[in-house]
Amino acid sequence: MGGADNFIKFAPMEQNLFVYNTLSRTKEQFKPLNPPHVGMYVCGPTVYSDAHMGNCRTYISFDLIFRYLTHIGYKVRYVRNITDAGHLEGDADVGEDKISKKAKLQQLEPMEIVQKYTTGFHDVMRQLNILPPSIEPTATGHVIEQIELVKEILAKGYAYEVDGSIYFDVEKYNKKQDYGILNGRNLEDLLTNTRTLGGQDDKRGKLDFALWIKAKPEHLMKWPSPWGVGFPGWHLECSAMSNKYLGHKFDIHGGGIDLVPTHHTNEIAQNVASCGQNPATYWVHTNMLTVNGQKMSKSLGNSFLPNELFTGNNKILNKPYSPMATRFFMLQAHYRSTLDFGNEAMEASEKGFKRLMNAFGLLDGLKASATNEADIAPLRQRCYDAMNDDFNSPVLIAELFEASRMINSVHDGKLKIDEANLQMLRDLMNQFILDVLGLKSEIAANDDLPKVMDMIVELRIDAKRNSDYATSDKIRDGLQKVGFQLKDSKEGTTWNKM
Ligand code: AMP
Ligand code: ZN
């Protein structure tokens, strides 16, 4: 059966999903090639240093996309690679390999550097509740596949060898194909706007890029190849690994928007040259986290690390921010808008996150009425509409705040909800807060806390029963000082973290 027939048979709601495609510069209806399966490839980190918050924004955005596609019933194979070789200091094949350079500086094996930063990256992903991808392949684990790909591109006549290095011939490729297809630029335009960099004398054209680079004797990470000892060019690994795990054509290819002009443009050229097709139907790009309007980047010196944010240990931070407040801050912006980091904006998000989670915490204790004044179905539809509109998480969050207001009103006895609507509200909050947005209560992270809190609340009830108001007030005020609020009502006493 053809892909289109499968798609119609699949499920009704997701036919409304629209995704912005960098290739067409429009939002397109999402039609996977082989539903219910979806193949998604996202360029992963170069593990020569700690991932900064900008990098994390990109992985949070794709985590949202992964989670939503899964939520609406797709079986997603999500491949996110680890770049552990081949990424030079300059993206245009100049300078040293980033990992080799760090290894030399620290007098370590390159694989020690790779291990250290891969482990650190995984720790941060876990703290931010970013789900692991289905496959996380490494460049060094796929050198054979990369050499094979170079051979294919050479055989098709789109690459040339100079003294043990192989370069992709962009001008020759552009005679038959559109090299600038991804960012909508023509070759003349690209040629006039590209600087010629030093150390690239072997290239015939200034847009040509390395597929395989001859290793100097002192180079640490190198492999034998038909062209001598060398190492793969940075763009090659993603073509080789996406081909291997998702096939020559898959659904979504993603990364930060800064990857469009070089890395992804070159990846498309490699794939078209070797197997005749652009690898992905939808090219999805996340916008940048900025600081004072400037892209957060290690080389600009304005980056900070997740751990600095979580501990408050950086001069630009007024205070620490928790991983979930940080995740919430990121999700309050649409993934295609720039997001400027600032203490004020972070503090507002932190408050918003607490408000949302406080309402969420009240859900279990809500009592259904015989009559209903809270119609949840339209709200639920608006949540799906938001996500179906190119994963619009800020609009979704605004709808969830609307749900929170309803929850608070029901809790305060100002709004009635019947059993069916209450159940729908519970499902909605669970699905969108936990499954789709990937948020979690930070107090729930400590499993023993609710038990301890229940015990303290019991002690206070005992004190009140014995008319020992001094003790009961002391408990309430003491808890308030450490950030817990007690709320007394006819039903009893509830607590929440402020
Ligand atoms: P790298 O480790 O430099 O290869 O980058 C890993 C990913 O983070 C890539 O998809 C980049 O596009 C993305 N990235 C880098 N800087 C930022 C930033 N300031 N904001 C959002 N994403 C970024
Ligand atoms: Zn890549």
Coordinates of C-alpha atoms and ligand atoms in Angstrom, one line a residue:
M1 CA 0.0 0.0 0.0
G2 CA 1.3 3.5 -0.8
G3 CA 2.3 6.0 1.8
A4 CA -0.6 8.3 1.1
D5 CA -3.2 5.5 1.7
N6 CA -1.5 4.6 4.9
F7 CA -1.7 8.2 6.0
I8 CA -5.4 8.5 5.5
K9 CA -6.0 5.2 7.3
F10 CA -3.8 6.2 10.2
A11 CA -5.5 8.7 12.6
P12 CA -7.7 11.7 11.9
M13 CA -6.3 14.3 14.2
E14 CA -2.8 14.4 13.0
Q15 CA -3.8 15.2 9.5
N16 CA -4.0 18.7 10.8
L17 CA -0.4 18.9 11.8
F18 CA 1.5 21.6 9.8
V19 CA 5.3 21.9 10.0
Y20 CA 7.4 24.8 8.7
N21 CA 9.8 23.5 6.1
T22 CA 13.0 25.5 5.6
L23 CA 13.1 24.1 2.0
S24 CA 9.8 25.7 0.9
R25 CA 9.8 28.5 3.5
T26 CA 6.1 27.7 4.2
K27 CA 4.1 25.6 6.7
E28 CA 3.3 22.3 5.1
Q29 CA 0.9 19.6 6.0
F30 CA 2.9 16.8 7.7
K31 CA 2.7 13.6 5.6
P32 CA 5.2 11.0 6.6
L33 CA 6.5 8.7 4.0
N34 CA 5.6 5.5 5.8
P35 CA 3.0 6.1 8.5
P36 CA 2.7 5.4 11.4
H37 CA 6.5 5.5 11.2
V38 CA 8.4 8.7 11.3
G39 CA 12.2 9.1 10.7
M40 CA 13.8 12.1 12.3
Y41 CA 17.5 13.0 12.3
V42 CA 18.9 15.9 14.4
C43 CA 22.5 17.0 14.4
G44 CA 24.0 16.3 17.8
P45 CA 26.7 18.0 19.8
T46 CA 30.4 18.2 19.1
V47 CA 31.8 16.7 22.3
Y48 CA 34.9 18.8 22.9
S49 CA 33.4 21.0 25.6
D50 CA 30.3 21.3 27.7
A51 CA 27.0 21.9 25.9
H52 CA 25.9 25.5 26.6
M53 CA 22.3 26.7 27.2
G54 CA 22.0 27.7 23.5
N55 CA 22.7 24.1 22.4
C56 CA 20.2 22.9 25.1
R57 CA 17.5 25.1 23.5
T58 CA 17.8 23.3 20.2
Y59 CA 17.6 19.8 21.9
I60 CA 14.6 20.9 24.0
S61 CA 12.8 22.0 20.8
F62 CA 13.4 18.7 19.1
D63 CA 12.4 16.9 22.3
L64 CA 9.1 18.7 22.1
I65 CA 8.7 17.7 18.5
F66 CA 9.6 14.1 19.3
R67 CA 7.2 14.0 22.2
Y68 CA 4.3 15.5 20.3
L69 CA 4.7 13.2 17.3
T70 CA 4.8 10.2 19.7
H71 CA 1.8 11.5 21.6
I72 CA -0.3 11.7 18.5
G73 CA 0.5 8.1 17.7
Y74 CA 3.5 8.1 15.4
K75 CA 6.3 5.6 16.0
V76 CA 9.3 7.8 15.8
R77 CA 12.8 6.6 15.1
Y78 CA 14.8 9.6 16.4
V79 CA 18.5 9.6 15.5
R80 CA 20.7 12.2 17.1
N81 CA 24.4 11.8 16.5
I82 CA 27.5 12.6 18.6
T83 CA 30.2 14.4 16.7
D84 CA 33.4 12.9 18.1
A85 CA 35.7 13.6 15.1
G86 CA 36.0 15.7 12.0
H87 CA 34.6 19.1 13.3
L88 CA 37.4 21.6 12.6
E89 CA 37.6 24.9 14.4
G90 CA 36.5 26.8 11.4
D91 CA 33.3 25.4 9.8
A92 CA 35.0 25.9 6.4
D93 CA 37.6 23.1 6.8
V94 CA 40.2 25.3 8.5
G95 CA 42.1 25.0 11.7
E96 CA 42.5 21.9 13.9
D97 CA 40.0 19.2 14.8
K98 CA 38.2 20.6 17.9
I99 CA 38.5 17.4 19.9
S100 CA 42.2 16.7 18.9
K101 CA 43.1 20.2 20.0
K102 CA 41.5 19.9 23.4
A103 CA 43.1 16.5 23.9
K104 CA 46.5 18.0 23.2
L105 CA 45.9 20.9 25.5
Q106 CA 44.8 18.7 28.4
Q107 CA 47.3 15.9 27.6
L108 CA 44.6 13.4 27.3
E109 CA 43.5 10.8 24.7
P110 CA 40.9 12.3 22.3
M111 CA 38.6 9.5 23.5
E112 CA 38.9 10.6 27.1
I113 CA 37.7 14.1 26.0
V114 CA 34.9 12.5 24.0
Q115 CA 33.9 10.3 27.0
K116 CA 34.0 13.1 29.5
Y117 CA 31.8 15.5 27.5
T118 CA 29.4 12.8 26.2
T119 CA 28.7 11.8 29.8
G120 CA 28.3 15.5 30.8
F121 CA 25.9 16.0 27.8
H122 CA 23.8 13.0 28.9
D123 CA 23.6 14.3 32.5
V124 CA 22.3 17.7 31.3
M125 CA 19.8 16.1 28.9
R126 CA 18.5 14.1 31.9
Q127 CA 18.3 17.2 34.1
L128 CA 16.3 19.0 31.5
N129 CA 14.0 15.9 31.1
I130 CA 15.0 15.6 27.4
L131 CA 14.3 12.0 26.2
P132 CA 17.1 10.0 24.8
P133 CA 17.0 9.5 21.0
S134 CA 16.2 6.1 19.6
I135 CA 19.8 5.8 18.2
E136 CA 22.8 8.0 19.1
P137 CA 25.5 7.1 16.6
T138 CA 29.0 8.5 16.7
A139 CA 31.2 9.7 13.8
T140 CA 34.1 7.6 14.9
G141 CA 31.9 4.5 14.9
H142 CA 31.0 5.1 11.2
V143 CA 34.3 5.8 9.5
I144 CA 33.8 2.8 7.1
E145 CA 30.4 4.1 6.0
Q146 CA 31.9 7.6 5.5
I147 CA 34.7 6.2 3.3
E148 CA 32.1 4.3 1.3
L149 CA 30.1 7.5 0.8
V150 CA 33.2 9.4 -0.4
K151 CA 33.8 6.6 -2.9
E152 CA 30.3 6.9 -4.2
I153 CA 30.5 10.7 -4.6
L154 CA 33.9 10.3 -6.4
A155 CA 32.4 7.6 -8.7
K156 CA 29.5 10.0 -9.6
G157 CA 32.1 12.6 -10.6
Y158 CA 31.3 15.2 -8.0
A159 CA 34.5 15.1 -6.0
Y160 CA 38.3 15.3 -6.7
E161 CA 41.4 14.3 -4.9
V162 CA 44.3 16.6 -4.1
D163 CA 47.3 15.1 -2.3
G164 CA 45.3 12.6 -0.2
S165 CA 42.4 14.9 0.5
I166 CA 39.0 14.7 -1.2
Y167 CA 36.9 17.8 -2.0
F168 CA 33.3 18.2 -3.1
D169 CA 33.1 20.1 -6.4
V170 CA 30.3 22.6 -5.7
E171 CA 30.4 24.4 -9.1
K172 CA 30.2 21.2 -11.0
Y173 CA 27.3 20.0 -8.8
N174 CA 25.5 23.2 -9.3
K175 CA 25.5 22.9 -13.1
K176 CA 22.9 20.1 -12.7
Q177 CA 21.5 20.7 -9.1
D178 CA 20.7 23.7 -7.0
Y179 CA 23.4 23.9 -4.4
G180 CA 21.8 26.8 -2.4
I181 CA 18.3 25.2 -2.4
L182 CA 18.0 25.2 1.4
N183 CA 18.6 28.9 2.1
G184 CA 17.3 30.1 -1.3
R185 CA 20.5 31.6 -2.5
N186 CA 22.0 31.1 -5.9
L187 CA 25.6 30.2 -6.6
E188 CA 26.8 33.6 -7.8
D189 CA 25.4 35.2 -4.7
L190 CA 27.1 32.7 -2.5
L191 CA 30.4 33.0 -4.4
T192 CA 30.4 36.8 -4.0
N193 CA 29.6 36.6 -0.3
T194 CA 32.1 33.9 0.7
R195 CA 35.5 34.9 1.9
T196 CA 38.5 32.9 0.7
L197 CA 40.2 31.6 3.9
G198 CA 43.8 30.8 4.3
G199 CA 44.9 27.1 4.5
Q200 CA 42.5 26.0 1.7
D201 CA 44.9 26.2 -1.2
D202 CA 44.1 22.7 -2.4
K203 CA 40.5 23.5 -3.2
R204 CA 39.6 24.4 -6.8
G205 CA 36.6 26.5 -5.9
K206 CA 36.1 28.6 -2.8
L207 CA 32.7 26.9 -1.9
D208 CA 34.2 23.4 -2.3
F209 CA 34.3 21.5 1.0
A210 CA 36.3 18.6 2.3
L211 CA 34.9 15.1 2.3
W212 CA 38.2 13.5 3.5
I213 CA 41.1 15.3 4.9
K214 CA 44.7 14.1 4.8
A215 CA 46.1 13.9 8.3
K216 CA 49.3 15.6 9.2
P217 CA 51.7 13.3 11.1
E218 CA 50.9 15.0 14.5
H219 CA 47.1 14.6 14.0
L220 CA 45.7 12.3 16.7
M221 CA 42.4 11.0 15.2
K222 CA 43.1 9.4 11.8
W223 CA 42.2 6.3 9.8
P224 CA 43.5 4.5 6.8
S225 CA 41.6 5.0 3.6
P226 CA 42.0 4.4 -0.2
W227 CA 43.6 8.0 -0.3
G228 CA 46.0 7.5 2.6
V229 CA 45.7 8.2 6.3
G230 CA 43.2 10.9 7.1
F231 CA 39.9 11.8 8.7
P232 CA 36.3 12.5 7.5
G233 CA 35.0 16.0 6.8
W234 CA 32.4 17.2 9.3
H235 CA 29.4 17.2 7.0
L236 CA 30.0 13.7 5.9
E237 CA 29.1 11.9 9.1
C238 CA 25.4 13.1 9.1
S239 CA 24.9 11.9 5.5
A240 CA 26.5 8.5 6.3
M241 CA 24.6 7.9 9.6
S242 CA 21.2 9.1 8.4
N243 CA 21.5 6.9 5.3
K244 CA 22.4 4.0 7.5
Y245 CA 19.7 4.3 10.2
L246 CA 16.8 6.1 8.3
G247 CA 17.4 5.2 4.7
H248 CA 18.1 7.5 1.7
K249 CA 14.8 9.3 2.3
F250 CA 13.2 10.1 5.6
D251 CA 10.8 12.6 7.1
I252 CA 12.5 15.2 9.3
H253 CA 16.0 16.6 9.4
G254 CA 16.7 19.1 12.1
G255 CA 19.2 21.3 13.8
G256 CA 19.9 24.9 14.7
I257 CA 19.3 27.5 12.1
D258 CA 23.0 28.3 12.0
L259 CA 23.5 24.9 10.3
V260 CA 21.5 25.9 7.2
P261 CA 24.1 27.8 5.1
T262 CA 27.0 25.3 5.4
H263 CA 26.4 22.0 7.3
H264 CA 22.9 21.2 6.0
T265 CA 23.5 22.7 2.5
N266 CA 26.6 20.5 2.2
E267 CA 24.7 17.5 3.6
I268 CA 22.0 17.8 0.9
A269 CA 24.7 18.1 -1.8
Q270 CA 26.4 15.0 -0.6
N271 CA 23.2 13.0 -0.6
V272 CA 22.0 14.2 -3.9
A273 CA 25.4 13.6 -5.5
S274 CA 25.7 10.0 -4.1
C275 CA 22.1 8.7 -4.3
G276 CA 20.1 11.3 -6.2
Q277 CA 17.9 12.6 -3.5
N278 CA 17.6 15.2 -0.9
P279 CA 17.5 13.0 2.3
A280 CA 14.5 14.7 4.1
T281 CA 11.0 15.8 3.2
Y282 CA 10.9 18.4 6.0
W283 CA 14.0 20.5 7.0
V284 CA 13.2 21.9 10.5
H285 CA 15.4 24.6 12.1
T286 CA 15.3 26.0 15.6
N287 CA 16.2 29.6 16.2
M288 CA 18.9 30.8 18.5
L289 CA 19.1 31.6 22.2
T290 CA 20.6 35.0 22.4
V291 CA 22.2 37.1 25.2
N292 CA 21.6 40.9 24.7
G293 CA 20.5 40.1 21.2
Q294 CA 23.6 38.2 20.2
K295 CA 23.7 34.5 19.5
M296 CA 24.9 32.5 22.5
S297 CA 28.1 30.9 21.4
K298 CA 31.2 29.6 23.0
S299 CA 33.5 31.5 20.6
L300 CA 31.7 34.9 21.4
G301 CA 32.4 34.3 25.1
N302 CA 28.7 35.0 26.1
S303 CA 27.7 31.4 26.7
F304 CA 26.9 29.9 30.1
L305 CA 26.4 26.3 31.1
P306 CA 23.3 24.6 32.4
N307 CA 25.1 23.9 35.7
E308 CA 25.9 27.5 36.1
L309 CA 22.2 28.3 35.6
F310 CA 21.0 25.6 38.1
T311 CA 23.5 26.8 40.8
G312 CA 23.4 30.6 40.0
N313 CA 27.1 30.5 39.6
N314 CA 27.7 33.0 36.9
K315 CA 28.0 36.8 37.1
I316 CA 25.2 37.4 34.6
L317 CA 22.7 35.5 36.9
N318 CA 20.8 37.1 39.7
K319 CA 19.9 33.8 41.2
P320 CA 19.8 30.0 40.4
Y321 CA 17.0 28.7 38.2
S322 CA 15.8 25.1 38.3
P323 CA 16.0 22.8 35.3
M324 CA 12.3 22.7 34.9
A325 CA 11.9 26.5 35.2
T326 CA 14.6 26.7 32.5
R327 CA 12.8 24.2 30.3
F328 CA 9.5 26.1 30.8
F329 CA 11.3 29.4 29.9
M330 CA 12.5 27.8 26.6
L331 CA 9.0 26.4 25.8
Q332 CA 7.3 29.7 26.3
A333 CA 8.9 30.9 23.1
H334 CA 8.2 29.3 19.7
Y335 CA 11.1 27.3 18.5
R336 CA 11.4 29.4 15.3
S337 CA 11.7 32.7 17.2
T338 CA 14.9 34.0 18.8
L339 CA 14.8 33.9 22.5
D340 CA 16.8 36.4 24.5
F341 CA 18.1 35.3 27.9
G342 CA 17.4 37.7 30.8
N343 CA 17.0 37.4 34.5
E344 CA 13.6 39.2 34.4
A345 CA 12.2 36.9 31.8
M346 CA 13.6 33.9 33.6
E347 CA 12.0 35.0 36.9
A348 CA 8.6 35.5 35.2
S349 CA 8.8 32.0 33.7
E350 CA 9.8 30.6 37.1
K351 CA 6.6 32.1 38.6
G352 CA 4.5 30.9 35.7
F353 CA 5.9 27.4 36.0
K354 CA 5.1 27.3 39.7
R355 CA 1.6 28.6 39.1
L356 CA 1.0 25.9 36.5
M357 CA 2.4 23.1 38.7
N358 CA 0.4 24.3 41.7
A359 CA -2.8 24.0 39.8
F360 CA -1.7 20.7 38.4
G361 CA -1.1 19.5 42.0
L362 CA -4.6 20.4 43.0
L363 CA -6.2 18.2 40.3
D364 CA -6.2 14.9 42.2
G365 CA -8.1 16.5 45.1
L366 CA -10.8 18.1 43.1
K367 CA -14.4 16.9 43.7
A368 CA -16.9 16.4 40.8
S369 CA -20.3 18.0 41.0
A370 CA -23.6 16.8 39.6
T371 CA -23.8 19.8 37.4
N372 CA -21.2 21.2 35.0
E373 CA -20.0 24.8 34.3
A374 CA -16.6 23.8 32.8
D375 CA -16.6 22.6 29.2
I376 CA -13.3 21.0 28.6
A377 CA -13.7 19.7 25.0
P378 CA -13.1 23.1 23.3
L379 CA -10.1 23.8 25.5
R380 CA -8.6 20.4 24.6
Q381 CA -9.2 21.1 20.9
R382 CA -7.4 24.5 21.2
C383 CA -4.4 22.6 22.8
Y384 CA -4.2 20.3 19.8
D385 CA -4.7 23.2 17.4
A386 CA -1.7 25.0 19.0
M387 CA 0.6 22.1 18.6
N388 CA -0.7 21.2 15.2
D389 CA 0.3 24.7 14.1
D390 CA 4.0 24.0 13.8
F391 CA 4.4 22.9 17.4
N392 CA 3.3 26.2 18.9
S393 CA 4.2 25.6 22.5
P394 CA 3.7 29.3 23.8
V395 CA 0.0 29.1 22.6
L396 CA -0.3 25.7 24.2
I397 CA 1.0 27.0 27.5
A398 CA -1.4 30.0 27.4
E399 CA -4.3 27.4 27.0
L400 CA -2.9 25.4 30.0
F401 CA -2.9 28.6 32.1
E402 CA -6.6 28.9 31.1
A403 CA -7.0 25.3 32.4
S404 CA -5.2 26.2 35.6
R405 CA -7.6 29.1 36.2
M406 CA -10.5 26.6 35.9
I407 CA -8.8 24.2 38.3
N408 CA -8.3 27.0 40.9
S409 CA -11.9 28.1 40.6
V410 CA -13.2 24.5 41.1
H411 CA -10.9 24.2 44.1
D412 CA -12.2 27.4 45.6
G413 CA -15.8 26.3 45.0
K414 CA -16.4 29.0 42.4
L415 CA -16.9 26.7 39.5
K416 CA -18.7 23.4 39.1
I417 CA -17.3 20.5 37.1
D418 CA -18.9 17.1 36.5
E419 CA -17.1 13.8 36.6
A420 CA -16.7 13.4 32.8
N421 CA -15.3 16.9 32.3
L422 CA -13.0 16.5 35.4
Q423 CA -11.6 13.3 33.9
M424 CA -11.0 15.0 30.6
L425 CA -9.3 17.9 32.4
R426 CA -7.0 15.5 34.3
D427 CA -6.1 13.6 31.1
L428 CA -5.5 16.9 29.3
M429 CA -3.2 18.3 32.0
N430 CA -1.3 15.0 32.3
Q431 CA -0.8 14.5 28.6
F432 CA 0.2 18.1 27.8
I433 CA 2.2 19.0 30.8
L434 CA 4.0 15.7 31.4
D435 CA 4.1 13.9 28.1
V436 CA 4.2 16.7 25.5
L437 CA 5.9 19.6 27.2
G438 CA 8.1 17.2 29.2
L439 CA 7.7 19.2 32.5
K440 CA 7.7 17.5 35.8
S441 CA 7.1 18.6 39.3
E442 CA 10.4 19.3 41.0
I443 CA 9.2 18.4 44.4
A444 CA 8.1 15.0 43.1
A445 CA 11.7 14.4 42.3
N446 CA 12.2 13.8 46.1
D447 CA 9.9 10.8 46.7
D448 CA 10.0 11.2 50.5
L449 CA 9.0 14.8 50.6
P450 CA 5.2 14.3 50.4
K451 CA 5.4 11.8 53.3
V452 CA 7.4 14.2 55.4
M453 CA 5.0 17.1 54.6
D454 CA 2.0 15.0 55.5
M455 CA 3.6 14.3 58.9
I456 CA 4.2 18.0 59.6
V457 CA 0.6 18.9 58.6
E458 CA -0.6 16.1 61.0
L459 CA 1.5 17.7 63.8
R460 CA -0.1 21.1 63.1
I461 CA -3.6 19.6 63.1
D462 CA -2.8 18.0 66.5
A463 CA -1.5 21.3 67.9
K464 CA -4.7 23.1 66.7
R465 CA -6.9 20.4 68.2
N466 CA -5.1 21.0 71.5
S467 CA -5.6 24.8 71.1
D468 CA -1.9 25.1 71.0
Y469 CA -2.0 28.0 68.4
A470 CA 1.5 29.1 69.1
T471 CA 2.9 25.8 67.8
S472 CA 0.5 25.6 64.9
D473 CA 1.4 29.1 63.7
K474 CA 5.1 28.4 64.2
I475 CA 4.8 25.3 61.9
R476 CA 2.9 27.4 59.3
D477 CA 5.3 30.3 59.4
G478 CA 8.4 28.0 59.5
L479 CA 7.2 26.2 56.4
Q480 CA 6.5 29.5 54.6
K481 CA 10.1 30.6 55.3
V482 CA 11.5 27.5 53.5
G483 CA 9.0 27.9 50.6
F484 CA 6.0 25.8 51.4
Q485 CA 2.5 27.2 51.7
L486 CA -0.3 25.7 53.7
K487 CA -3.9 26.2 52.6
D488 CA -6.7 25.5 55.1
S489 CA -10.2 24.7 53.8
K490 CA -13.3 22.9 54.9
E491 CA -11.9 19.7 53.4
G492 CA -8.6 19.9 55.4
T493 CA -5.1 21.3 54.9
T494 CA -3.2 21.1 51.6
W495 CA 0.3 22.3 50.9
N496 CA 2.3 23.4 47.9
K497 CA 5.8 24.6 47.1
M498 CA 5.8 28.4 46.4
Ligands
AMP1 P1 27.5 22.2 18.1 O1 27.8 21.4 19.4 O2 28.3 23.5 18.1 O3 27.7 21.4 16.9 O4 26.0 22.6 18.2 C1 25.0 21.7 18.5 C2 23.6 22.3 18.2 O5 23.3 23.4 18.9 C3 23.5 22.7 16.7 O6 22.2 22.2 16.2 C4 23.5 24.2 16.7 O7 22.8 24.8 15.7 C5 22.8 24.5 18.1 N1 23.2 25.8 18.7 C6 24.4 26.4 18.8 N2 24.3 27.6 19.4 C7 23.0 27.8 19.6 C8 22.2 28.9 20.2 N3 22.8 30.0 20.7 N4 20.9 28.7 20.3 C9 20.2 27.6 19.9 N5 20.9 26.5 19.3 C10 22.2 26.6 19.2
ZN2 ZN 24.8 17.2 11.2

